[in-house]
mmCIF file of C-alpha atoms and ligand atoms in Angstrom:
data_model
loop_
_atom_site.group_PDB
_atom_site.id
_atom_site.type_symbol
_atom_site.label_atom_id
_atom_site.label_comp_id
_atom_site.label_asym_id
_atom_site.label_seq_id
_atom_site.Cartn_x
_atom_site.Cartn_y
_atom_site.Cartn_z
ATOM 1 C CA UNK A 190 -12.415 -19.318 -9.798
ATOM 2 C CA UNK A 191 -9.056 -21.125 -10.636
ATOM 3 C CA UNK A 192 -7.979 -19.368 -13.584
ATOM 4 C CA UNK A 193 -6.407 -15.929 -13.078
ATOM 5 C CA UNK A 194 -8.334 -13.284 -14.711
ATOM 6 C CA UNK A 195 -5.120 -11.540 -15.247
ATOM 7 C CA UNK A 196 -2.078 -13.997 -16.012
ATOM 8 C CA UNK A 197 1.195 -12.658 -16.016
ATOM 9 C CA UNK A 198 3.926 -13.613 -18.545
ATOM 10 C CA UNK A 199 6.950 -15.289 -17.252
ATOM 11 C CA UNK A 200 9.173 -12.595 -17.872
ATOM 12 C CA UNK A 201 6.836 -10.127 -16.088
ATOM 13 C CA UNK A 202 7.078 -12.566 -12.886
ATOM 14 C CA UNK A 203 10.396 -12.866 -13.537
ATOM 15 C CA UNK A 204 11.734 -8.860 -13.518
ATOM 16 C CA UNK A 205 9.557 -8.557 -9.735
ATOM 17 C CA UNK A 206 11.670 -11.031 -8.634
ATOM 18 C CA UNK A 207 14.750 -9.568 -9.818
ATOM 19 C CA UNK A 208 14.286 -6.062 -9.092
ATOM 20 C CA UNK A 209 11.308 -5.962 -6.520
ATOM 21 C CA UNK A 210 9.337 -3.846 -8.280
ATOM 22 C CA UNK A 211 7.483 -4.114 -11.724
ATOM 23 C CA UNK A 212 4.721 -2.184 -13.776
ATOM 24 C CA UNK A 213 1.782 -4.433 -15.283
ATOM 25 C CA UNK A 214 0.220 -1.533 -17.525
ATOM 26 C CA UNK A 215 -3.582 -1.730 -18.889
ATOM 27 C CA UNK A 216 -4.653 -3.432 -15.652
ATOM 28 C CA UNK A 217 -7.441 -1.461 -15.240
ATOM 29 C CA UNK A 218 -9.914 0.552 -17.943
ATOM 30 C CA UNK A 219 -10.481 4.053 -17.806
ATOM 31 C CA UNK A 220 -14.437 3.609 -16.890
ATOM 32 C CA UNK A 221 -13.445 0.986 -14.288
ATOM 33 C CA UNK A 222 -10.814 3.285 -12.771
ATOM 34 C CA UNK A 223 -12.973 6.165 -12.991
ATOM 35 C CA UNK A 224 -15.851 4.502 -10.635
ATOM 36 C CA UNK A 225 -13.087 3.297 -8.234
ATOM 37 C CA UNK A 226 -11.036 6.820 -8.177
ATOM 38 C CA UNK A 227 -15.120 8.565 -7.669
ATOM 39 C CA UNK A 228 -15.130 6.146 -4.516
ATOM 40 C CA UNK A 229 -11.860 6.596 -3.023
ATOM 41 C CA UNK A 230 -12.483 10.587 -3.578
ATOM 42 C CA UNK A 231 -15.786 10.361 -1.721
ATOM 43 C CA UNK A 232 -14.334 8.911 1.179
ATOM 44 C CA UNK A 233 -11.213 10.691 1.479
ATOM 45 C CA UNK A 234 -13.389 14.124 1.325
ATOM 46 C CA UNK A 235 -15.615 12.544 3.949
ATOM 47 C CA UNK A 236 -13.263 11.866 6.334
ATOM 48 C CA UNK A 237 -11.094 15.091 6.066
ATOM 49 C CA UNK A 238 -13.635 17.449 5.855
ATOM 50 C CA UNK A 239 -13.177 18.808 9.031
ATOM 51 C CA UNK A 240 -9.315 19.306 8.075
ATOM 52 C CA UNK A 241 -8.686 22.975 6.574
ATOM 53 C CA UNK A 242 -5.328 23.043 7.144
ATOM 54 C CA UNK A 243 -2.844 24.564 4.737
ATOM 55 C CA UNK A 244 0.067 22.284 3.863
ATOM 56 C CA UNK A 245 2.845 24.491 5.338
ATOM 57 C CA UNK A 246 0.612 24.186 8.728
ATOM 58 C CA UNK A 247 0.798 20.167 8.338
ATOM 59 C CA UNK A 248 3.583 17.622 10.468
ATOM 60 C CA UNK A 249 6.429 16.653 8.197
ATOM 61 C CA UNK A 250 4.906 13.105 7.843
ATOM 62 C CA UNK A 251 1.145 15.158 6.479
ATOM 63 C CA UNK A 252 3.088 17.044 4.103
ATOM 64 C CA UNK A 253 4.032 13.830 2.694
ATOM 65 C CA UNK A 254 0.554 12.744 1.812
ATOM 66 C CA UNK A 255 -2.828 12.782 3.097
ATOM 67 C CA UNK A 256 -3.511 9.240 4.288
ATOM 68 C CA UNK A 257 -6.518 7.604 4.846
ATOM 69 C CA UNK A 258 -6.392 3.844 5.931
ATOM 70 C CA UNK A 259 -8.945 0.704 5.635
ATOM 71 C CA UNK A 260 -11.403 2.573 3.425
ATOM 72 C CA UNK A 261 -12.733 -0.945 1.790
ATOM 73 C CA UNK A 262 -14.270 -1.259 5.226
ATOM 74 C CA UNK A 263 -16.541 1.867 5.197
ATOM 75 C CA UNK A 264 -17.002 2.370 1.331
ATOM 76 C CA UNK A 265 -18.780 -0.552 -0.828
ATOM 77 C CA UNK A 266 -17.503 1.496 -3.898
ATOM 78 C CA UNK A 267 -14.032 1.000 -2.824
ATOM 79 C CA UNK A 268 -14.267 -2.363 -1.265
ATOM 80 C CA UNK A 269 -14.587 -3.457 -5.170
ATOM 81 C CA UNK A 270 -11.150 -2.093 -6.054
ATOM 82 C CA UNK A 271 -9.561 -3.168 -2.441
ATOM 83 C CA UNK A 272 -11.114 -6.839 -3.143
ATOM 84 C CA UNK A 273 -10.564 -6.691 -6.931
ATOM 85 C CA UNK A 274 -9.947 -10.510 -7.964
ATOM 86 C CA UNK A 275 -7.917 -9.738 -11.081
ATOM 87 C CA UNK A 276 -5.449 -7.407 -8.565
ATOM 88 C CA UNK A 277 -5.288 -10.405 -5.901
ATOM 89 C CA UNK A 278 -4.726 -12.869 -8.439
ATOM 90 C CA UNK A 279 -1.654 -10.722 -10.213
ATOM 91 C CA UNK A 280 -0.337 -10.549 -5.888
ATOM 92 C CA UNK A 281 -0.720 -13.940 -5.965
ATOM 93 C CA UNK A 282 1.840 -14.890 -8.975
ATOM 94 C CA UNK A 283 4.177 -12.472 -8.070
ATOM 95 C CA UNK A 284 4.415 -13.885 -4.785
ATOM 96 C CA UNK A 285 4.408 -17.809 -5.903
ATOM 97 C CA UNK A 286 2.083 -18.315 -3.212
ATOM 98 C CA UNK A 287 -1.342 -20.849 -3.068
ATOM 99 C CA UNK A 288 -3.345 -17.452 -1.445
ATOM 100 C CA UNK A 289 -3.505 -13.944 -0.457
ATOM 101 C CA UNK A 290 -5.066 -12.108 1.791
ATOM 102 C CA UNK A 291 -5.938 -8.201 1.874
ATOM 103 C CA UNK A 292 -3.326 -6.494 4.498
ATOM 104 C CA UNK A 293 -4.361 -3.063 4.492
ATOM 105 C CA UNK A 294 -5.350 -0.750 1.687
ATOM 106 C CA UNK A 295 -4.914 3.451 1.682
ATOM 107 C CA UNK A 296 -5.401 6.321 -0.286
ATOM 108 C CA UNK A 297 -2.033 8.235 -0.426
ATOM 109 C CA UNK A 298 -2.818 11.397 -1.852
ATOM 110 C CA UNK A 299 0.111 13.994 -2.235
ATOM 111 C CA UNK A 300 -1.100 17.287 -2.448
ATOM 112 C CA UNK A 301 0.305 20.440 -4.494
ATOM 113 C CA UNK A 302 3.826 21.670 -2.396
ATOM 114 C CA UNK A 303 3.694 17.771 -0.805
ATOM 115 C CA UNK A 304 7.186 16.696 0.070
ATOM 116 C CA UNK A 305 8.724 13.699 -0.840
ATOM 117 C CA UNK A 306 7.873 10.221 0.812
ATOM 118 C CA UNK A 307 10.682 9.569 2.839
ATOM 119 C CA UNK A 308 12.569 6.414 1.588
ATOM 120 C CA UNK A 309 11.879 3.313 3.172
ATOM 121 C CA UNK A 310 11.148 -0.354 3.452
ATOM 122 C CA UNK A 311 7.367 -1.353 4.218
ATOM 123 C CA UNK A 312 7.610 -4.864 5.732
ATOM 124 C CA UNK A 313 9.814 -3.572 8.483
ATOM 125 C CA UNK A 314 6.909 -1.507 10.127
ATOM 126 C CA UNK A 315 4.749 -4.563 10.948
ATOM 127 C CA UNK A 316 5.677 -7.649 13.082
ATOM 128 C CA UNK A 317 5.338 -10.085 10.400
ATOM 129 C CA UNK A 318 9.267 -10.861 9.486
ATOM 130 C CA UNK A 319 9.726 -11.709 6.180
ATOM 131 C CA UNK A 320 6.341 -13.142 5.131
ATOM 132 C CA UNK A 321 5.749 -12.930 1.472
ATOM 133 C CA UNK A 322 4.293 -9.158 1.145
ATOM 134 C CA UNK A 323 3.473 -7.119 -2.049
ATOM 135 C CA UNK A 324 2.145 -3.643 -2.711
ATOM 136 C CA UNK A 325 -0.134 -2.372 -5.311
ATOM 137 C CA UNK A 326 0.397 1.396 -6.149
ATOM 138 C CA UNK A 327 -2.591 2.365 -7.925
ATOM 139 C CA UNK A 328 -2.761 6.004 -9.684
ATOM 140 C CA UNK A 329 -5.916 7.532 -10.395
ATOM 141 C CA UNK A 330 -4.057 9.598 -12.912
ATOM 142 C CA UNK A 331 -1.095 9.822 -15.117
ATOM 143 C CA UNK A 332 1.992 10.540 -12.828
ATOM 144 C CA UNK A 333 4.860 11.657 -13.747
ATOM 145 C CA UNK A 334 8.167 12.857 -11.710
ATOM 146 C CA UNK A 335 6.620 16.769 -10.548
ATOM 147 C CA UNK A 336 3.219 14.539 -9.516
ATOM 148 C CA UNK A 337 5.075 12.698 -7.020
ATOM 149 C CA UNK A 338 6.269 9.474 -8.921
ATOM 150 C CA UNK A 339 7.529 6.717 -7.120
ATOM 151 C CA UNK A 340 10.989 5.506 -7.049
ATOM 152 C CA UNK A 341 12.481 1.924 -6.445
ATOM 153 C CA UNK A 342 15.969 0.981 -5.569
ATOM 154 C CA UNK A 343 16.166 -2.236 -7.610
ATOM 155 C CA UNK A 344 16.903 -5.670 -6.063
ATOM 156 C CA UNK A 345 16.747 -4.199 -2.874
ATOM 157 C CA UNK A 346 14.207 -6.529 -1.290
ATOM 158 C CA UNK A 347 17.066 -8.994 -1.318
ATOM 159 C CA UNK A 348 18.740 -7.143 1.237
ATOM 160 C CA UNK A 349 16.428 -8.558 3.571
ATOM 161 C CA UNK A 350 15.261 -6.180 6.952
ATOM 162 C CA UNK A 351 17.570 -2.940 6.894
ATOM 163 C CA UNK A 352 16.981 -0.543 10.008
ATOM 164 C CA UNK A 353 13.228 0.681 10.564
ATOM 165 C CA UNK A 354 12.859 4.390 8.871
ATOM 166 C CA UNK A 355 10.739 6.641 10.739
ATOM 167 C CA UNK A 356 8.750 7.728 8.295
ATOM 168 C CA UNK A 357 6.779 9.874 10.509
ATOM 169 C CA UNK A 358 9.746 12.259 11.332
ATOM 170 C CA UNK A 359 8.742 12.215 14.991
ATOM 171 C CA UNK A 360 12.725 11.108 14.970
ATOM 172 C CA UNK A 361 15.206 11.848 12.727
ATOM 173 C CA UNK A 362 14.572 9.294 10.108
ATOM 174 C CA UNK A 363 17.528 6.338 8.958
ATOM 175 C CA UNK A 364 18.776 7.552 5.573
ATOM 176 C CA UNK A 365 18.343 4.055 4.150
ATOM 177 C CA UNK A 366 19.806 4.690 0.906
ATOM 178 C CA UNK A 367 23.039 5.062 2.709
ATOM 179 C CA UNK A 368 23.037 1.687 4.187
ATOM 180 C CA UNK A 369 25.818 -0.596 2.928
ATOM 181 C CA UNK A 370 23.620 -3.308 1.938
ATOM 182 C CA UNK A 371 22.509 -1.320 -1.106
ATOM 183 C CA UNK A 372 25.874 -0.894 -2.112
ATOM 184 C CA UNK A 373 25.288 2.629 -3.266
ATOM 185 C CA UNK A 374 22.258 1.428 -5.865
ATOM 186 C CA UNK A 375 20.128 4.427 -6.334
ATOM 187 C CA UNK A 376 16.431 4.740 -6.807
ATOM 188 C CA UNK A 377 14.491 4.644 -10.209
ATOM 189 C CA UNK A 378 12.001 6.700 -10.809
ATOM 190 C CA UNK A 379 9.128 4.751 -12.476
ATOM 191 C CA UNK A 380 6.399 7.503 -14.336
ATOM 192 C CA UNK A 381 2.981 5.501 -15.206
ATOM 193 C CA UNK A 382 0.158 5.948 -16.915
ATOM 194 C CA UNK A 383 -3.453 5.714 -15.448
ATOM 195 C CA UNK A 384 -4.854 2.244 -15.912
ATOM 196 C CA UNK A 385 -1.254 0.779 -14.583
ATOM 197 C CA UNK A 386 -0.365 -0.755 -11.426
ATOM 198 C CA UNK A 387 3.099 -0.724 -10.062
ATOM 199 C CA UNK A 388 3.995 -3.711 -7.748
ATOM 200 C CA UNK A 389 6.416 -3.769 -4.811
ATOM 201 C CA UNK A 390 8.049 -6.453 -2.471
ATOM 202 C CA UNK A 391 7.527 -5.799 1.245
ATOM 203 C CA UNK A 392 11.182 -5.506 1.792
ATOM 204 C CA UNK A 393 11.937 -3.325 -1.319
ATOM 205 C CA UNK A 394 13.202 -0.035 -0.732
ATOM 206 C CA UNK A 395 11.146 2.821 -2.154
ATOM 207 C CA UNK A 396 10.181 6.655 -1.974
ATOM 208 C CA UNK A 397 8.389 9.322 -3.951
ATOM 209 C CA UNK A 398 9.291 12.645 -5.358
ATOM 210 C CA UNK A 399 7.864 15.513 -4.327
ATOM 211 C CA UNK A 400 4.439 17.263 -6.015
ATOM 212 C CA UNK A 401 5.653 20.326 -7.520
ATOM 213 C CA UNK A 402 2.697 20.272 -10.009
ATOM 214 C CA UNK A 403 -0.461 22.109 -9.339
ATOM 215 C CA UNK A 404 -2.669 18.944 -9.097
ATOM 216 C CA UNK A 405 -3.075 16.343 -6.082
ATOM 217 C CA UNK A 406 -1.107 13.028 -7.046
ATOM 218 C CA UNK A 407 -4.143 10.381 -6.293
ATOM 219 C CA UNK A 408 -3.043 7.117 -5.704
ATOM 220 C CA UNK A 409 -4.346 4.241 -3.350
ATOM 221 C CA UNK A 410 -2.478 1.081 -2.552
ATOM 222 C CA UNK A 411 -3.805 -2.297 -1.676
ATOM 223 C CA UNK A 412 -1.311 -4.725 0.175
ATOM 224 C CA UNK A 413 -1.737 -8.468 0.241
ATOM 225 C CA UNK A 414 0.217 -11.039 2.617
ATOM 226 C CA UNK A 415 0.538 -14.760 2.213
ATOM 227 C CA UNK A 416 -2.545 -16.286 3.853
ATOM 228 C CA UNK A 417 -0.295 -18.490 5.471
ATOM 229 C CA UNK A 418 1.837 -15.599 7.017
ATOM 230 C CA UNK A 419 1.971 -15.844 11.192
ATOM 231 C CA UNK A 420 2.661 -12.869 13.584
ATOM 232 C CA UNK A 421 6.433 -13.359 14.393
ATOM 233 C CA UNK A 422 6.473 -10.344 17.137
ATOM 234 C CA UNK A 423 4.559 -8.510 19.934
ATOM 235 C CA UNK A 424 4.665 -4.933 18.553
ATOM 236 C CA UNK A 425 1.256 -3.410 18.425
ATOM 237 C CA UNK A 426 -0.585 -3.925 15.375
ATOM 238 C CA UNK A 427 -4.337 -2.338 14.504
ATOM 239 C CA UNK A 428 -5.164 -5.097 12.243
ATOM 240 C CA UNK A 429 -3.108 -8.090 13.869
ATOM 241 C CA UNK A 430 -4.720 -7.052 17.666
ATOM 242 C CA UNK A 431 -8.223 -6.283 16.231
ATOM 243 C CA UNK A 432 -8.692 -10.217 15.416
ATOM 244 C CA UNK A 433 -6.429 -11.136 18.517
ATOM 245 C CA UNK A 434 -3.735 -12.876 16.778
ATOM 246 C CA UNK A 435 -1.056 -13.765 19.237
ATOM 247 C CA UNK A 436 2.514 -14.566 18.388
ATOM 248 C CA UNK A 437 3.269 -17.450 16.398
ATOM 249 C CA UNK A 438 -0.261 -17.636 15.156
ATOM 250 C CA UNK A 439 -1.436 -17.682 11.594
ATOM 251 C CA UNK A 440 -3.536 -14.283 10.141
ATOM 252 C CA UNK A 441 -7.314 -14.801 10.006
ATOM 253 C CA UNK A 442 -10.190 -12.775 10.559
ATOM 254 C CA UNK A 443 -12.867 -10.666 8.467
ATOM 255 C CA UNK A 444 -10.245 -7.513 8.795
ATOM 256 C CA UNK A 445 -8.016 -9.758 6.614
ATOM 257 C CA UNK A 446 -10.013 -11.568 3.971
ATOM 258 C CA UNK A 447 -8.603 -14.116 1.509
ATOM 259 C CA UNK A 448 -8.965 -12.306 -1.728
ATOM 260 C CA UNK A 449 -7.280 -15.456 -3.774
ATOM 261 C CA UNK A 450 -8.466 -18.105 -4.591
ATOM 262 C CA UNK A 451 -11.591 -15.372 -5.426
ATOM 263 C CA UNK A 452 -14.404 -15.477 -2.497
ATOM 264 C CA UNK A 453 -17.822 -16.551 -3.578
ATOM 265 C CA UNK A 454 -18.952 -13.003 -2.384
ATOM 266 C CA UNK A 455 -17.464 -9.778 -1.858
ATOM 267 C CA UNK A 456 -16.311 -10.031 1.850
ATOM 268 C CA UNK A 457 -17.738 -8.348 4.602
ATOM 269 C CA UNK A 458 -15.611 -5.910 7.050
ATOM 270 C CA UNK A 459 -15.513 -6.109 10.225
ATOM 271 C CA UNK A 460 -18.130 -4.220 12.401
ATOM 272 C CA UNK A 461 -17.091 -0.374 12.513
ATOM 273 C CA UNK A 462 -15.489 0.365 15.712
ATOM 274 C CA UNK A 463 -14.963 4.289 16.849
ATOM 275 C CA UNK A 464 -15.717 6.858 14.230
ATOM 276 C CA UNK A 465 -15.109 7.265 10.843
ATOM 277 C CA UNK A 466 -13.473 10.314 10.554
ATOM 278 C CA UNK A 467 -10.227 11.755 10.437
ATOM 279 C CA UNK A 468 -7.501 11.779 7.891
ATOM 280 C CA UNK A 469 -6.256 8.336 9.024
ATOM 281 C CA UNK A 470 -9.196 6.086 10.551
ATOM 282 C CA UNK A 471 -7.700 4.305 13.533
ATOM 283 C CA UNK A 472 -10.143 2.645 16.011
ATOM 284 C CA UNK A 473 -9.368 3.746 19.646
ATOM 285 C CA UNK A 474 -7.510 0.447 21.472
HETATM 286 O O1 AKG B 76 2.665 7.180 -2.401
HETATM 287 C C1 AKG B 76 3.613 7.613 -1.778
HETATM 288 O O2 AKG B 76 4.377 8.569 -1.725
HETATM 289 C C2 AKG B 76 4.451 6.147 -0.590
HETATM 290 C C3 AKG B 76 3.654 5.144 -0.961
HETATM 291 C C4 AKG B 76 4.447 4.094 -0.322
HETATM 292 O O3 AKG B 76 5.383 4.250 0.067
HETATM 293 C C5 AKG B 76 3.730 2.924 -0.390
HETATM 294 O O4 AKG B 76 2.994 2.237 -1.122
HETATM 295 O O5 AKG B 76 4.372 1.567 0.151
#
């Protein structure tokens, strides 16, 4: 398949390149979204079944959201979303590259009473320099400010790599919004309808509001990286270390399948190592 199933208007691509984020409305139908949300809900419920803590008992980071990663590897229903050809085609058009791979997927469920998500840039967390990277933020319901809407600093992706923010709050996080490179620009909150997807560049400074409503804000993210991207540093990083990718080597492997051009078959995930339990599925090193 060479034709993009969802072809973007040039103005949408231009907006993404100028601002570092863009909304694509009505990308998923209500019935599709319902199927994906049901699959993600089930996987999150299974992985968190043993965690009965009230939000007040959780760490600061855990109060931002329940985070479950690499769900595509353990749930076939989720795999259809994480490997969705239409979404991978959009990521390819936004990045202006020939091909994209899956970097990671995750559920980010912000519970009622959940705190804000600390402002940060994604790409500084990983040893991949400034390789082309874009995230799809997929809400399973309409998201208004009070549910924990996302916010993005327009044009901040052009500032390049700023200081890493410790969003886990194990150390005092750097206040990236005060970084001189942002020249005082304010984050712009984006309320969205279910079926829309918000896309942000790997260097865009972003955050999310606290959830002051009485319902969990259910969102799923799929992160795409250029297939030609290389590892540029040593830092331990699970998906790269699992594939044995050394500094200077290109991305490869079953854990990071090429999603555009569209694969002939749904990708087969790597063999499950370790236990599929816990809020954040990480295989022991
Ligand atoms: O959903 C959130 O609260 C934060 C999402 C985020 O930081 C991301 O998608 O990179």
